[in-house]
Tab-separated table of C-alpha atoms in Angstrom:
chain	number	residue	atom	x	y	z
A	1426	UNK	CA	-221.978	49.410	22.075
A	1427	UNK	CA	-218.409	49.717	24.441
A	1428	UNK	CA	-216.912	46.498	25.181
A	1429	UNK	CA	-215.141	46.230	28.275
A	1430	UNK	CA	-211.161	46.456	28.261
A	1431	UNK	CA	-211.172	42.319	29.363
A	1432	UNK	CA	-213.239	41.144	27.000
A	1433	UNK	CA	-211.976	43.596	23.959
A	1434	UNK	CA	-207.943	41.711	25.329
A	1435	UNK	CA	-209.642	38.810	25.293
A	1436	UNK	CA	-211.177	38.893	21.620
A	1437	UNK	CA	-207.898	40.209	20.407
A	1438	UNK	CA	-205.586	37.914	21.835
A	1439	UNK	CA	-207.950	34.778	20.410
A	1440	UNK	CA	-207.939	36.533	17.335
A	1441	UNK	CA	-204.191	36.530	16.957
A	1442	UNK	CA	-203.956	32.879	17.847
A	1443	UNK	CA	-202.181	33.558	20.874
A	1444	UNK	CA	-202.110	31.590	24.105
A	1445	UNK	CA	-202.014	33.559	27.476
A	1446	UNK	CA	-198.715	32.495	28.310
A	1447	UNK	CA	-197.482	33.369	24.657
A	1448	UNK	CA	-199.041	37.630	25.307
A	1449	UNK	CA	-197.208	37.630	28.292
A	1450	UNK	CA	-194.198	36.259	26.650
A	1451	UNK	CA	-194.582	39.197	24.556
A	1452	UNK	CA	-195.339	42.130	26.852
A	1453	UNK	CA	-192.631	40.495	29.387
A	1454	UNK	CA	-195.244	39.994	32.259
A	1455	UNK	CA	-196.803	37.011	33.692
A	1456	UNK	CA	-199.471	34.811	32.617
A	1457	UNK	CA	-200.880	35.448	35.753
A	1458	UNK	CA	-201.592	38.940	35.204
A	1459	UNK	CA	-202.613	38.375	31.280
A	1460	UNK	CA	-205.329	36.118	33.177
A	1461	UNK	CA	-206.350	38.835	35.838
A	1462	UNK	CA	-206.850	41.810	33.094
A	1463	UNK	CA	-209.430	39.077	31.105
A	1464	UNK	CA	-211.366	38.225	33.709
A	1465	UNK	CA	-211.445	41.716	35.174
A	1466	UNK	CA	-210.049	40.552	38.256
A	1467	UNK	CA	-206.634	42.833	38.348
A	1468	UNK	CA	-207.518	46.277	39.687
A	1469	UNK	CA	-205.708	49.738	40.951
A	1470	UNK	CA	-206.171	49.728	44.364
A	1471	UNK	CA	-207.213	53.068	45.700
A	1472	UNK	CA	-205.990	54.879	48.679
């Protein structure tokens, strides 16, 4: 079965033992976002 994208960043990130803040730390972005792309929320908008 395909996991999602969110729930595959999700697993991973748990996995690693790392906080949201601490991925976005890593990948210099926001918590914020790191929160949007696990939820599912963040999307491309289309014009």
């Amino acid at each position: 079965m395909m996991e999602k994208l969110n729930e595959r960043l999700l697993y991973l990130r748990k996995n690693a033992n790392l906080t949201q803040q601490q991925l976005a730390d890593k990948l210099h972005i926001s918590n914020k976002t790191i929160s949007q792309w696990e939820t599912g929320v963040s999307q491309t908008k289309r014009y």
